[in-house]
Amino acid sequence: MTAANVYQQRPTTGAKAESSLHHADLASLVGKGRKNAGVIVREKKLLGHLTLRGDGHDAAFAAGVHKALGIELPGALTVIVKGETSLQWMGPDEWLLIVPTGEEFAAEQKLREALGDLHIQIVNVSGGQQILELSGPNVRQVLMKSTSYDVHPNSFPVGKAVGTVFAKSQLVIRHTAEDTWELLIRRSFSDYWWLWLQDAAAEYGLSVQA
């Protein structure tokens, strides 16, 4: 295990944690809006986000990641989802690990133990980003309004994830199930994207899910 200074970053003293869309009070919108809405949005807030860097061509690195997480190392432009945990390729030597709330510290410890003395980097970026999950029959139409990236099934199958321009900014789009997509967004742009989604999905009906 590396000699890096690893410590619990999530407050355990009862400090109040708020998502970047706390002010929008999405919980109050659950159950409201058009019935049979074409787009359903769910804020996947306060999850643990860790960036992992290492040599993807090193069999020992890939084996260590699998040992720690039970997930194979994803190839280029792909994301692997296992329950509430996911591992996404972000670049030739970088991956993003997302784990349930409060599990990021344990996940980092497991990775460091499994990867031993390999040359790696693990950084907790939980406070800087979050996920908005979009589901429903009209999500693809909303994406087509919002990005120039081709979201046709032949170009963007389930399991693909890309960083691209969305509206007038950038984010990561992840296709996690047939009619389910995730937007990996920066905290500072959350309000902008929430306002954009409300407008882009208006003609199909937008529903908020807890």
XYZ file of N, CA and C in Angstrom, residues 34-168:
405
model
N -46.802 16.944 -15.562
C -47.621 16.144 -16.468
C -47.517 14.648 -16.164
N -48.668 13.961 -16.203
C -48.649 12.513 -16.040
C -48.077 11.881 -17.308
N -47.452 10.740 -17.158
C -46.806 10.054 -18.278
C -45.823 10.978 -19.001
N -45.046 11.695 -18.230
C -44.068 12.632 -18.789
C -43.057 11.889 -19.657
N -42.612 12.559 -20.697
C -41.655 11.945 -21.605
C -40.239 11.922 -21.070
N -39.970 12.772 -20.077
C -38.631 12.839 -19.491
C -38.754 12.880 -17.968
N -38.001 12.025 -17.313
C -37.983 11.979 -15.853
C -36.569 12.284 -15.396
N -36.426 13.233 -14.486
C -35.103 13.605 -13.995
C -34.964 13.222 -12.522
N -33.810 12.709 -12.186
C -33.523 12.341 -10.791
C -32.130 12.844 -10.439
N -32.053 13.558 -9.349
C -30.763 14.064 -8.892
C -30.064 12.989 -8.066
N -28.943 12.505 -8.560
C -28.160 11.505 -7.828
C -27.096 12.260 -7.044
N -27.510 12.767 -5.913
C -26.692 13.726 -5.182
C -25.816 13.095 -4.107
N -24.742 13.804 -3.817
C -23.841 13.494 -2.705
C -23.229 12.103 -2.780
N -23.037 11.604 -3.994
C -22.344 10.334 -4.159
C -20.844 10.555 -4.000
N -20.111 9.468 -3.873
C -18.655 9.570 -3.785
C -18.041 9.498 -5.176
N -17.236 10.499 -5.535
C -16.585 10.550 -6.843
C -15.070 10.522 -6.636
N -14.400 9.565 -7.244
C -12.951 9.445 -7.128
C -12.338 9.335 -8.515
N -11.309 10.130 -8.802
C -10.566 9.940 -10.039
C -9.389 9.019 -9.751
N -9.186 8.081 -10.645
C -8.122 7.092 -10.516
C -7.233 7.186 -11.741
N -5.933 7.293 -11.512
C -4.997 7.349 -12.629
C -3.956 6.255 -12.472
N -3.602 5.654 -13.593
C -2.625 4.583 -13.602
C -2.392 4.110 -15.021
N -1.555 3.105 -15.175
C -1.213 2.561 -16.488
C -2.216 1.485 -16.880
N -3.129 1.846 -17.781
C -4.152 0.901 -18.193
C -3.618 -0.289 -18.958
N -2.373 -0.192 -19.452
C -1.767 -1.313 -20.181
C -1.051 -2.284 -19.247
N -0.975 -1.927 -17.980
C -0.306 -2.771 -16.992
C -1.309 -3.783 -16.440
N -1.042 -5.060 -16.663
C -1.954 -6.105 -16.213
C -2.126 -6.084 -14.698
N -1.078 -5.702 -13.983
C -1.157 -5.660 -12.519
C -2.109 -4.560 -12.063
N -2.109 -3.446 -12.793
C -3.023 -2.347 -12.471
C -4.468 -2.778 -12.706
N -4.740 -3.359 -13.853
C -6.090 -3.817 -14.172
C -6.566 -4.873 -13.177
N -5.673 -5.777 -12.812
C -6.036 -6.839 -11.867
C -6.307 -6.253 -10.484
N -5.526 -5.241 -10.085
C -5.725 -4.622 -8.784
C -7.060 -3.892 -8.697
N -7.422 -3.204 -9.774
C -8.710 -2.510 -9.805
C -9.849 -3.519 -9.699
N -9.733 -4.613 -10.429
C -10.778 -5.639 -10.378
C -10.860 -6.267 -8.988
N -9.739 -6.494 -8.366
C -9.725 -7.078 -7.024
C -10.409 -6.157 -6.020
N -10.154 -4.858 -6.137
C -10.705 -3.904 -5.170
C -12.180 -3.626 -5.397
N -12.593 -3.590 -6.655
C -13.951 -3.133 -6.977
C -14.870 -4.217 -7.526
N -14.277 -5.305 -7.994
C -15.096 -6.322 -8.643
C -15.589 -5.869 -10.004
N -14.880 -4.900 -10.613
C -15.255 -4.345 -11.907
C -14.035 -4.373 -12.813
N -14.233 -4.818 -14.056
C -13.142 -4.795 -15.019
C -12.819 -3.346 -15.388
N -11.581 -3.091 -15.754
C -11.171 -1.752 -16.146
C -11.809 -1.420 -17.498
N -12.632 -0.358 -17.585
C -13.308 -0.040 -18.845
C -12.338 0.458 -19.914
N -12.680 0.143 -21.162
C -11.904 0.658 -22.282
C -12.360 2.046 -22.671
N -11.820 2.561 -23.747
C -12.085 3.931 -24.187
C -13.576 4.190 -24.404
N -14.032 5.326 -23.889
C -15.403 5.833 -24.075
C -16.469 4.883 -23.543
N -16.144 4.170 -22.471
C -17.137 3.254 -21.903
C -17.273 3.461 -20.395
N -18.433 3.050 -19.891
C -18.701 3.067 -18.459
C -19.292 1.721 -18.084
N -18.854 1.179 -16.970
C -19.387 -0.081 -16.456
C -20.125 0.216 -15.157
N -21.367 -0.224 -15.100
C -22.209 0.036 -13.932
C -22.471 -1.283 -13.217
N -22.238 -1.284 -11.909
C -22.498 -2.458 -11.080
C -23.279 -1.993 -9.863
N -24.601 -2.146 -9.915
C -25.442 -1.647 -8.838
C -25.359 -0.132 -8.779
N -25.000 0.408 -7.629
C -24.879 1.851 -7.472
C -23.446 2.339 -7.670
N -22.575 1.431 -8.079
C -21.173 1.777 -8.326
C -20.903 1.761 -9.825
N -20.096 2.692 -10.287
C -19.736 2.711 -11.702
C -18.280 3.116 -11.863
N -17.684 2.647 -12.955
C -16.313 2.988 -13.289
C -16.288 3.406 -14.750
N -15.794 4.607 -15.016
C -15.833 5.171 -16.361
C -14.455 5.562 -16.852
N -14.173 5.239 -18.097
C -12.941 5.671 -18.753
C -13.030 7.161 -19.025
N -12.036 7.928 -18.597
C -12.008 9.371 -18.824
C -10.877 9.790 -19.750
N -9.879 8.938 -19.906
C -8.723 9.235 -20.742
C -7.795 8.038 -20.740
N -6.709 8.084 -21.506
C -5.804 6.932 -21.618
C -5.277 6.405 -20.290
N -5.169 7.277 -19.283
C -4.655 6.814 -17.988
C -5.526 7.294 -16.829
N -6.801 7.565 -17.098
C -7.668 8.121 -16.056
C -9.063 7.494 -16.102
N -9.602 7.214 -14.909
C -10.944 6.654 -14.774
C -11.679 7.382 -13.647
N -12.991 7.380 -13.729
C -13.809 7.978 -12.677
C -14.593 6.876 -11.987
N -14.420 6.773 -10.696
C -15.160 5.810 -9.882
C -16.237 6.554 -9.104
N -17.476 6.100 -9.217
C -18.573 6.682 -8.448
C -19.152 5.588 -7.559
N -19.251 5.885 -6.267
C -19.727 4.914 -5.282
C -20.857 5.532 -4.468
N -21.649 4.724 -3.767
C -22.722 5.265 -2.937
C -22.213 6.244 -1.895
N -23.100 7.076 -1.433
C -22.766 8.098 -0.434
C -22.036 7.507 0.766
N -20.913 8.087 1.100
C -20.168 7.676 2.283
C -19.197 6.531 2.085
N -19.154 5.950 0.866
C -18.295 4.784 0.645
C -16.985 5.125 -0.058
N -16.766 6.423 -0.333
C -15.581 6.790 -1.092
C -14.279 6.541 -0.330
N -14.297 6.747 0.977
C -13.088 6.537 1.770
C -12.701 5.061 1.772
N -13.674 4.198 1.993
C -13.406 2.753 1.996
C -12.951 2.286 0.611
N -13.557 2.850 -0.433
C -13.190 2.463 -1.799
C -11.740 2.850 -2.092
N -11.342 4.036 -1.656
C -9.961 4.461 -1.874
C -8.988 3.562 -1.112
N -9.331 3.203 0.105
C -8.459 2.323 0.881
C -8.297 0.969 0.190
N -9.401 0.422 -0.329
C -9.342 -0.872 -1.020
C -8.464 -0.785 -2.263
N -8.619 0.304 -3.012
C -7.817 0.470 -4.223
C -6.339 0.581 -3.886
N -5.999 1.379 -2.901
C -4.586 1.559 -2.549
C -3.971 0.258 -2.039
N -4.746 -0.496 -1.309
C -4.230 -1.781 -0.810
C -4.018 -2.760 -1.959
N -4.990 -2.812 -2.889
C -4.904 -3.767 -3.999
C -3.836 -3.377 -5.015
N -3.590 -2.070 -5.169
C -2.638 -1.612 -6.178
C -1.210 -1.507 -5.636
N -1.073 -1.682 -4.328
C 0.256 -1.773 -3.727
C 1.166 -0.607 -4.054
N 2.346 -0.924 -4.588
C 3.356 0.103 -4.857
C 3.337 0.586 -6.304
N 2.280 0.279 -7.043
C 2.190 0.757 -8.422
C 2.091 2.279 -8.443
N 2.513 2.859 -9.546
C 2.470 4.314 -9.694
C 1.037 4.728 -10.037
N 0.303 5.250 -9.062
C -1.111 5.594 -9.248
C -1.410 6.939 -8.593
N -2.586 7.430 -8.883
C -3.093 8.625 -8.210
C -4.589 8.441 -7.985
N -5.060 8.750 -6.784
C -6.481 8.702 -6.468
C -6.845 10.025 -5.799
N -7.841 10.709 -6.348
C -8.246 12.010 -5.816
C -9.751 12.022 -5.606
N -10.180 12.461 -4.441
C -11.606 12.586 -4.132
C -12.116 13.900 -4.717
N -13.006 13.812 -5.700
C -13.555 15.008 -6.357
C -15.059 15.129 -6.109
N -15.527 14.499 -5.050
C -16.965 14.438 -4.776
C -17.618 15.812 -4.679
N -16.900 16.778 -4.135
C -17.497 18.089 -3.922
C -17.618 18.934 -5.169
N -17.029 18.500 -6.269
C -17.006 19.337 -7.457
C -17.971 18.948 -8.551
N -18.645 17.815 -8.411
C -19.522 17.369 -9.484
C -20.618 16.458 -8.948
N -21.626 16.232 -9.773
C -22.698 15.317 -9.406
C -23.365 14.812 -10.674
N -24.396 13.992 -10.500
C -25.059 13.367 -11.639
C -26.549 13.704 -11.649
N -27.052 14.000 -12.850
C -28.484 14.082 -13.092
C -28.851 12.902 -13.983
N -29.788 12.089 -13.533
C -30.226 10.939 -14.307
C -31.477 11.303 -15.087
N -31.473 11.031 -16.382
C -32.619 11.277 -17.240
C -33.145 9.952 -17.772
N -34.433 9.737 -17.659
C -35.030 8.518 -18.188
C -36.356 8.857 -18.853
N -36.890 7.897 -19.603
C -38.158 8.120 -20.278
C -38.029 8.041 -21.789
N -39.151 7.971 -22.496
C -39.142 7.753 -23.954
C -38.633 8.921 -24.778
N -38.562 10.117 -24.210
C -38.167 11.287 -25.003
C -36.816 11.870 -24.609
N -36.044 11.131 -23.841
C -34.738 11.650 -23.416
C -33.830 11.895 -24.616
N -33.843 10.983 -25.575
C -32.966 11.139 -26.727
C -33.279 12.428 -27.492
N -34.566 12.769 -27.580
C -34.940 14.010 -28.268
C -34.388 15.235 -27.536
N -34.424 15.190 -26.220
C -33.871 16.303 -25.441
C -32.365 16.393 -25.645
N -31.700 15.258 -25.693
C -30.259 15.261 -25.928
C -29.937 15.811 -27.317
N -30.766 15.472 -28.298
C -30.535 15.961 -29.654
C -30.662 17.481 -29.729
N -31.513 18.047 -28.885
C -31.630 19.505 -28.812
C -30.396 20.141 -28.182
N -29.731 19.383 -27.330
C -28.743 19.962 -26.420
C -27.299 19.776 -26.832
N -27.018 18.755 -27.641
C -25.633 18.469 -27.998
C -25.520 18.132 -29.477
N -24.369 18.426 -30.044
C -24.112 18.085 -31.446
C -23.592 16.659 -31.588
N -23.300 16.007 -30.469
C -22.800 14.628 -30.529
C -23.926 13.701 -30.980
N -23.616 12.755 -31.810
C -24.612 11.833 -32.358
C -25.064 10.850 -31.280
N -26.328 10.950 -30.872
C -26.849 10.066 -29.832
C -27.720 8.948 -30.407
N -27.629 8.724 -31.713
C -28.339 7.602 -32.320
C -27.808 6.298 -31.725
N -28.677 5.286 -31.558
C -28.238 4.021 -30.948
C -27.023 3.396 -31.620
N -26.872 3.593 -32.932
C -25.718 3.014 -33.624
C -24.418 3.688 -33.236
N -24.508 4.943 -32.814
C -23.324 5.706 -32.444
C -23.121 5.798 -30.942
N -24.243 5.679 -30.196
C -24.177 5.877 -28.751
C -24.953 4.751 -28.051
N -24.404 3.541 -28.068
C -25.093 2.410 -27.431
C -25.012 2.470 -25.914
N -25.768 1.618 -25.276
C -25.698 1.496 -23.821
C -24.272 1.110 -23.430
N -23.755 1.786 -22.418
C -22.399 1.514 -21.959
C -21.375 2.512 -22.463
N -21.813 3.433 -23.328
C -20.888 4.439 -23.840
C -20.966 5.700 -22.980
N -19.865 6.415 -22.885
C -19.814 7.665 -22.114
C -18.822 8.599 -22.795
N -19.239 9.851 -23.000
C -18.368 10.805 -23.680
C -18.448 12.174 -23.025
N -17.367 12.904 -23.076
C -17.364 14.301 -22.690
C -17.637 15.127 -23.929
N -18.587 16.047 -23.868
C -18.973 16.784 -25.058
C -19.583 18.131 -24.691
N -19.829 18.929 -25.706
C -20.523 20.202 -25.511
C -22.000 19.916 -25.293
N -22.587 20.576 -24.306
C -24.004 20.400 -23.993
C -24.559 21.789 -23.711
N -25.588 22.186 -24.486
C -26.062 23.564 -24.437
C -24.852 24.448 -24.773
N -24.477 25.365 -23.909
C -23.331 26.228 -24.201
C -22.165 25.956 -23.261
